Amino acid sequence: MTASHQPTVRVLLVEDEESFIDALSVGLAREGFAVTVARDGAEGAARFAAGEFDIVLLDLMLPKMSGLDLCREIRSSSDVPIIIVSAKGEEVDMVLLLEIGADDYVTKPYRLRELVARMRAVLRRREHPVDLDGEESSIQRGPVRLDIDARRCFIGTDEVKLRKKEFALLRLLMENPGRVLTREVLIDRVWGHDYVGDTKTLDVHIKRLRSLIETEPKAPRYITTVRGVGYRFEVSRDEG
Ligand code: CA
């Protein structure tokens, strides 16, 4: 038995910038991850095929094979969690990334703590996939609690009244903590064929939810906007 009861999480880091490789190798090892490094896309594909990994951190701009192509290739044979790490200012189609199967993405420069929180959130989702038939009777994230059966929402001990679609939207976000949900997914899952009008309907609902659950709706802490992509319910530090 090792000191830790948790099995070591095996990470494949596909990255060509030495400064990131050094920082991540050290930082992730300190957090208890076992890191294998691949320095270009082709090496990433080879290492992935030859080893067993619990999660993949994938840079987009890579020699020999792009992160996008490697993500596609890995997805064709595996459902391993993939987090894309993109450089700041890089022209990235986040919607496309999520469509081809990336689980999340982080933009450089980032804090190690943020990356690790996202890694743990993705891994936890894989371990405890959301049961869409709703076995869970309540969901608690930070001070926000949803009582699913009674369709009630509480902030601490105070109840806030939500309309049907608002509740469905908040539930979907809270069931996927730390995960970017695209506008298309949110609209499809909450409204489906009922969605009428322009795409503003979603934003109006988000705005109202923020006014109800956020301390500062203009600087939201829980429901954050991922520009051009969608929304995310943030993983709080104590949950990460
Ligand atoms: Ca790169």
mmCIF file of C-alpha atoms and ligand atoms in Angstrom:
data_model
loop_
_atom_site.group_PDB
_atom_site.id
_atom_site.type_symbol
_atom_site.label_atom_id
_atom_site.label_comp_id
_atom_site.label_asym_id
_atom_site.label_seq_id
_atom_site.Cartn_x
_atom_site.Cartn_y
_atom_site.Cartn_z
ATOM 1 C CA MET A 1 0.000 0.000 0.000
ATOM 2 C CA THR A 2 1.225 3.442 -0.832
ATOM 3 C CA ALA A 3 0.573 6.399 1.400
ATOM 4 C CA SER A 4 -2.167 7.589 -0.925
ATOM 5 C CA HIS A 5 -5.333 5.548 -1.357
ATOM 6 C CA GLN A 6 -5.942 7.189 -4.707
ATOM 7 C CA PRO A 7 -4.412 5.433 -7.700
ATOM 8 C CA THR A 8 -1.907 7.619 -9.503
ATOM 9 C CA VAL A 9 -3.460 9.494 -12.398
ATOM 10 C CA ARG A 10 -1.474 9.008 -15.588
ATOM 11 C CA VAL A 11 -1.213 12.110 -17.723
ATOM 12 C CA LEU A 12 -0.045 12.339 -21.312
ATOM 13 C CA LEU A 13 1.260 15.863 -21.865
ATOM 14 C CA VAL A 14 1.611 16.739 -25.552
ATOM 15 C CA GLU A 15 3.455 20.037 -25.649
ATOM 16 C CA ASP A 16 6.366 21.463 -27.625
ATOM 17 C CA GLU A 17 7.299 24.474 -25.485
ATOM 18 C CA GLU A 18 10.076 23.568 -23.079
ATOM 19 C CA SER A 19 9.070 26.156 -20.482
ATOM 20 C CA PHE A 20 5.589 24.634 -20.231
ATOM 21 C CA ILE A 21 6.932 21.094 -20.241
ATOM 22 C CA ASP A 22 9.262 21.896 -17.330
ATOM 23 C CA ALA A 23 6.675 23.772 -15.295
ATOM 24 C CA LEU A 24 3.926 21.198 -15.844
ATOM 25 C CA SER A 25 6.115 18.161 -15.269
ATOM 26 C CA VAL A 26 7.181 19.509 -11.891
ATOM 27 C CA GLY A 27 3.842 21.056 -10.920
ATOM 28 C CA LEU A 28 1.720 18.057 -11.856
ATOM 29 C CA ALA A 29 4.105 15.580 -10.244
ATOM 30 C CA ARG A 30 3.794 17.582 -7.040
ATOM 31 C CA GLU A 31 0.001 17.211 -7.300
ATOM 32 C CA GLY A 32 0.424 13.449 -7.524
ATOM 33 C CA PHE A 33 0.098 12.953 -11.278
ATOM 34 C CA ALA A 34 2.425 10.712 -13.290
ATOM 35 C CA VAL A 35 3.396 12.698 -16.365
ATOM 36 C CA THR A 36 4.549 11.348 -19.726
ATOM 37 C CA VAL A 37 5.720 13.996 -22.191
ATOM 38 C CA ALA A 38 5.395 13.954 -25.975
ATOM 39 C CA ARG A 39 6.978 16.872 -27.854
ATOM 40 C CA ASP A 40 5.064 16.758 -31.125
ATOM 41 C CA GLY A 41 1.773 15.447 -32.459
ATOM 42 C CA ALA A 42 3.185 12.286 -34.004
ATOM 43 C CA GLU A 43 5.013 11.379 -30.801
ATOM 44 C CA GLY A 44 1.782 12.085 -28.907
ATOM 45 C CA ALA A 45 -0.121 9.638 -31.103
ATOM 46 C CA ALA A 46 2.599 6.995 -30.712
ATOM 47 C CA ARG A 47 2.827 7.370 -26.951
ATOM 48 C CA PHE A 48 -0.930 7.294 -26.586
ATOM 49 C CA ALA A 49 -1.137 4.098 -28.634
ATOM 50 C CA ALA A 50 1.652 2.463 -26.629
ATOM 51 C CA GLY A 51 0.617 3.407 -23.105
ATOM 52 C CA GLU A 52 -2.341 3.709 -20.813
ATOM 53 C CA PHE A 53 -3.442 7.172 -19.766
ATOM 54 C CA ASP A 54 -6.194 8.591 -17.606
ATOM 55 C CA ILE A 55 -6.149 12.054 -19.143
ATOM 56 C CA VAL A 56 -4.499 13.887 -22.039
ATOM 57 C CA LEU A 57 -3.320 17.512 -22.001
ATOM 58 C CA LEU A 58 -3.046 18.606 -25.578
ATOM 59 C CA ASP A 59 -1.428 21.723 -26.982
ATOM 60 C CA LEU A 60 -2.970 22.856 -30.262
ATOM 61 C CA MET A 61 0.014 24.183 -32.203
ATOM 62 C CA LEU A 62 2.364 21.234 -32.465
ATOM 63 C CA PRO A 63 5.009 20.080 -34.927
ATOM 64 C CA LYS A 64 4.199 17.144 -37.252
ATOM 65 C CA MET A 65 0.536 16.748 -36.315
ATOM 66 C CA SER A 66 -1.759 19.458 -34.990
ATOM 67 C CA GLY A 67 -3.490 19.111 -31.644
ATOM 68 C CA LEU A 68 -6.782 19.177 -33.511
ATOM 69 C CA ASP A 69 -5.868 16.176 -35.655
ATOM 70 C CA LEU A 70 -4.422 14.330 -32.686
ATOM 71 C CA CYS A 71 -7.596 14.971 -30.683
ATOM 72 C CA ARG A 72 -9.628 13.480 -33.541
ATOM 73 C CA GLU A 73 -7.320 10.508 -33.787
ATOM 74 C CA ILE A 74 -7.432 9.746 -30.068
ATOM 75 C CA ARG A 75 -11.219 10.104 -30.048
ATOM 76 C CA SER A 76 -11.580 7.580 -32.855
ATOM 77 C CA SER A 77 -10.390 4.871 -30.490
ATOM 78 C CA SER A 78 -10.753 6.159 -26.925
ATOM 79 C CA ASP A 79 -12.956 8.200 -24.632
ATOM 80 C CA VAL A 80 -10.031 9.283 -22.431
ATOM 81 C CA PRO A 81 -10.588 12.804 -21.070
ATOM 82 C CA ILE A 82 -8.842 15.415 -23.236
ATOM 83 C CA ILE A 83 -8.100 18.969 -22.128
ATOM 84 C CA ILE A 84 -6.907 21.347 -24.818
ATOM 85 C CA VAL A 85 -4.293 23.897 -23.852
ATOM 86 C CA SER A 86 -4.239 26.754 -26.318
ATOM 87 C CA ALA A 87 -1.958 29.749 -26.555
ATOM 88 C CA LYS A 88 -3.338 33.187 -25.899
ATOM 89 C CA GLY A 89 -4.452 34.953 -29.046
ATOM 90 C CA GLU A 90 -4.451 31.744 -31.010
ATOM 91 C CA GLU A 91 -7.315 31.561 -33.452
ATOM 92 C CA VAL A 92 -9.274 28.680 -31.944
ATOM 93 C CA ASP A 93 -12.717 27.407 -32.780
ATOM 94 C CA MET A 94 -13.810 26.270 -29.324
ATOM 95 C CA VAL A 95 -17.142 24.985 -30.548
ATOM 96 C CA LEU A 96 -15.344 22.759 -33.047
ATOM 97 C CA LEU A 97 -12.991 21.518 -30.326
ATOM 98 C CA LEU A 98 -15.859 20.489 -28.106
ATOM 99 C CA GLU A 99 -17.613 18.899 -31.085
ATOM 100 C CA ILE A 100 -14.646 16.707 -31.959
ATOM 101 C CA GLY A 101 -14.576 15.480 -28.404
ATOM 102 C CA ALA A 102 -12.349 17.683 -26.266
ATOM 103 C CA ASP A 103 -13.685 17.768 -22.704
ATOM 104 C CA ASP A 104 -12.457 21.198 -21.757
ATOM 105 C CA TYR A 105 -9.824 23.732 -22.610
ATOM 106 C CA VAL A 106 -7.513 26.125 -20.847
ATOM 107 C CA THR A 107 -5.834 29.164 -22.354
ATOM 108 C CA LYS A 108 -2.188 29.965 -21.670
ATOM 109 C CA PRO A 109 -1.050 31.538 -19.462
ATOM 110 C CA TYR A 110 -2.999 29.754 -16.747
ATOM 111 C CA ARG A 111 -2.483 28.994 -13.117
ATOM 112 C CA LEU A 112 -1.502 25.435 -12.311
ATOM 113 C CA ARG A 113 -4.260 25.407 -9.701
ATOM 114 C CA GLU A 114 -6.850 26.203 -12.365
ATOM 115 C CA LEU A 115 -5.557 23.493 -14.684
ATOM 116 C CA VAL A 116 -5.547 20.905 -11.894
ATOM 117 C CA ALA A 117 -9.089 21.884 -10.862
ATOM 118 C CA ARG A 118 -10.255 21.390 -14.440
ATOM 119 C CA MET A 119 -8.412 18.060 -14.704
ATOM 120 C CA ARG A 120 -10.012 16.804 -11.511
ATOM 121 C CA ALA A 121 -13.449 17.998 -12.622
ATOM 122 C CA VAL A 122 -13.138 16.153 -15.933
ATOM 123 C CA LEU A 123 -11.878 12.996 -14.224
ATOM 124 C CA ARG A 124 -14.702 13.143 -11.678
ATOM 125 C CA ARG A 125 -17.286 13.448 -14.434
ATOM 126 C CA ARG A 126 -15.867 10.300 -16.033
ATOM 127 C CA GLU A 127 -16.031 8.445 -12.744
ATOM 128 C CA HIS A 128 -19.510 9.642 -11.926
ATOM 129 C CA PRO A 129 -21.318 10.246 -15.180
ATOM 130 C CA VAL A 130 -24.480 12.241 -14.795
ATOM 131 C CA ASP A 131 -27.537 10.077 -14.742
ATOM 132 C CA LEU A 132 -29.934 11.873 -17.002
ATOM 133 C CA ASP A 133 -32.883 10.015 -15.523
ATOM 134 C CA GLY A 134 -32.147 11.861 -12.318
ATOM 135 C CA GLU A 135 -31.255 9.449 -9.554
ATOM 136 C CA GLU A 136 -29.843 12.348 -7.598
ATOM 137 C CA SER A 137 -32.503 14.095 -5.575
ATOM 138 C CA SER A 138 -30.459 17.185 -4.883
ATOM 139 C CA ILE A 139 -27.369 18.955 -6.195
ATOM 140 C CA GLN A 140 -25.228 21.260 -4.083
ATOM 141 C CA ARG A 141 -22.466 23.461 -5.494
ATOM 142 C CA GLY A 142 -21.092 26.084 -3.162
ATOM 143 C CA PRO A 143 -24.089 27.805 -1.575
ATOM 144 C CA VAL A 144 -26.471 26.832 -4.387
ATOM 145 C CA ARG A 145 -28.665 23.805 -3.839
ATOM 146 C CA LEU A 146 -31.262 22.308 -6.133
ATOM 147 C CA ASP A 147 -33.957 20.017 -4.836
ATOM 148 C CA ILE A 148 -34.676 18.093 -8.012
ATOM 149 C CA ASP A 149 -37.918 16.348 -7.130
ATOM 150 C CA ALA A 150 -39.544 19.403 -5.611
ATOM 151 C CA ARG A 151 -37.970 21.666 -8.258
ATOM 152 C CA ARG A 152 -36.835 24.184 -5.683
ATOM 153 C CA CYS A 153 -33.656 26.228 -5.515
ATOM 154 C CA PHE A 154 -31.960 27.473 -2.370
ATOM 155 C CA ILE A 155 -29.080 29.856 -1.753
ATOM 156 C CA GLY A 156 -27.964 28.897 1.718
ATOM 157 C CA THR A 157 -31.301 28.609 3.499
ATOM 158 C CA ASP A 158 -33.122 31.154 1.332
ATOM 159 C CA GLU A 159 -35.325 29.862 -1.426
ATOM 160 C CA VAL A 160 -35.253 31.572 -4.798
ATOM 161 C CA LYS A 161 -38.153 31.051 -7.140
ATOM 162 C CA LEU A 162 -37.181 29.757 -10.550
ATOM 163 C CA ARG A 163 -39.339 29.290 -13.587
ATOM 164 C CA LYS A 164 -39.350 25.904 -15.286
ATOM 165 C CA LYS A 165 -36.757 26.680 -17.977
ATOM 166 C CA GLU A 166 -34.544 28.560 -15.540
ATOM 167 C CA PHE A 167 -34.498 25.561 -13.245
ATOM 168 C CA ALA A 168 -33.708 23.195 -16.133
ATOM 169 C CA LEU A 169 -30.910 25.447 -17.324
ATOM 170 C CA LEU A 170 -29.347 25.834 -13.876
ATOM 171 C CA ARG A 171 -29.646 22.097 -13.264
ATOM 172 C CA LEU A 172 -27.856 21.260 -16.505
ATOM 173 C CA LEU A 173 -25.044 23.683 -15.689
ATOM 174 C CA MET A 174 -24.714 22.426 -12.110
ATOM 175 C CA GLU A 175 -24.688 18.803 -13.231
ATOM 176 C CA ASN A 176 -21.606 19.616 -15.308
ATOM 177 C CA PRO A 177 -19.419 21.655 -12.982
ATOM 178 C CA GLY A 178 -16.364 23.135 -14.618
ATOM 179 C CA ARG A 179 -17.495 22.059 -18.051
ATOM 180 C CA VAL A 180 -18.148 24.403 -20.943
ATOM 181 C CA LEU A 181 -21.610 23.827 -22.332
ATOM 182 C CA THR A 182 -22.089 25.300 -25.773
ATOM 183 C CA ARG A 183 -25.074 27.480 -26.565
ATOM 184 C CA GLU A 184 -26.282 24.781 -28.957
ATOM 185 C CA VAL A 185 -26.195 22.096 -26.270
ATOM 186 C CA LEU A 186 -27.919 24.299 -23.697
ATOM 187 C CA ILE A 187 -30.642 25.333 -26.112
ATOM 188 C CA ASP A 188 -31.150 21.805 -27.365
ATOM 189 C CA ARG A 189 -31.280 20.223 -23.902
ATOM 190 C CA VAL A 190 -33.359 22.870 -22.156
ATOM 191 C CA TRP A 191 -35.693 23.984 -24.918
ATOM 192 C CA GLY A 192 -35.397 21.439 -27.703
ATOM 193 C CA HIS A 193 -38.074 22.103 -30.257
ATOM 194 C CA ASP A 194 -39.699 24.639 -27.946
ATOM 195 C CA TYR A 195 -36.963 27.162 -28.623
ATOM 196 C CA VAL A 196 -38.470 30.109 -30.403
ATOM 197 C CA GLY A 197 -37.175 33.528 -31.173
ATOM 198 C CA ASP A 198 -33.589 34.539 -31.553
ATOM 199 C CA THR A 199 -30.605 33.265 -29.619
ATOM 200 C CA LYS A 200 -31.102 36.021 -27.040
ATOM 201 C CA THR A 201 -33.601 33.862 -25.164
ATOM 202 C CA LEU A 202 -30.744 31.867 -23.638
ATOM 203 C CA ASP A 203 -28.884 35.008 -22.570
ATOM 204 C CA VAL A 204 -32.003 36.446 -20.986
ATOM 205 C CA HIS A 205 -32.395 33.305 -18.888
ATOM 206 C CA ILE A 206 -28.737 33.351 -17.885
ATOM 207 C CA LYS A 207 -29.018 36.991 -16.905
ATOM 208 C CA ARG A 208 -32.005 36.281 -14.714
ATOM 209 C CA LEU A 209 -30.331 33.276 -13.081
ATOM 210 C CA ARG A 210 -27.313 35.418 -12.277
ATOM 211 C CA SER A 211 -29.500 38.108 -10.752
ATOM 212 C CA LEU A 212 -30.955 35.436 -8.468
ATOM 213 C CA ILE A 213 -27.937 33.391 -7.433
ATOM 214 C CA GLU A 214 -24.909 35.646 -7.853
ATOM 215 C CA THR A 215 -23.788 38.143 -5.233
ATOM 216 C CA GLU A 216 -22.499 40.349 -8.042
ATOM 217 C CA PRO A 217 -24.456 39.477 -11.202
ATOM 218 C CA LYS A 218 -22.196 41.702 -13.327
ATOM 219 C CA ALA A 219 -19.089 39.873 -12.113
ATOM 220 C CA PRO A 220 -20.486 36.344 -11.912
ATOM 221 C CA ARG A 221 -18.626 33.812 -9.832
ATOM 222 C CA TYR A 222 -20.697 30.742 -10.568
ATOM 223 C CA ILE A 223 -22.194 31.054 -14.029
ATOM 224 C CA THR A 224 -19.432 32.387 -16.241
ATOM 225 C CA THR A 225 -19.492 33.257 -19.921
ATOM 226 C CA VAL A 226 -17.124 31.496 -22.292
ATOM 227 C CA ARG A 227 -17.018 34.045 -25.058
ATOM 228 C CA GLY A 228 -18.255 32.819 -28.408
ATOM 229 C CA VAL A 229 -18.930 29.338 -27.020
ATOM 230 C CA GLY A 230 -21.386 29.172 -24.162
ATOM 231 C CA TYR A 231 -21.499 29.041 -20.387
ATOM 232 C CA ARG A 232 -19.899 27.167 -17.534
ATOM 233 C CA PHE A 233 -20.755 26.556 -13.888
ATOM 234 C CA GLU A 234 -17.441 27.171 -12.161
ATOM 235 C CA VAL A 235 -15.850 24.581 -9.934
ATOM 236 C CA SER A 236 -15.241 26.222 -6.616
ATOM 237 C CA ARG A 237 -11.782 25.880 -5.118
ATOM 238 C CA ASP A 238 -12.900 23.650 -2.283
ATOM 239 C CA GLU A 239 -14.511 21.266 -4.755
ATOM 240 C CA GLY A 240 -11.461 21.228 -7.053
HETATM 241 CA CA CA B 1 2.744 24.701 -29.174
#
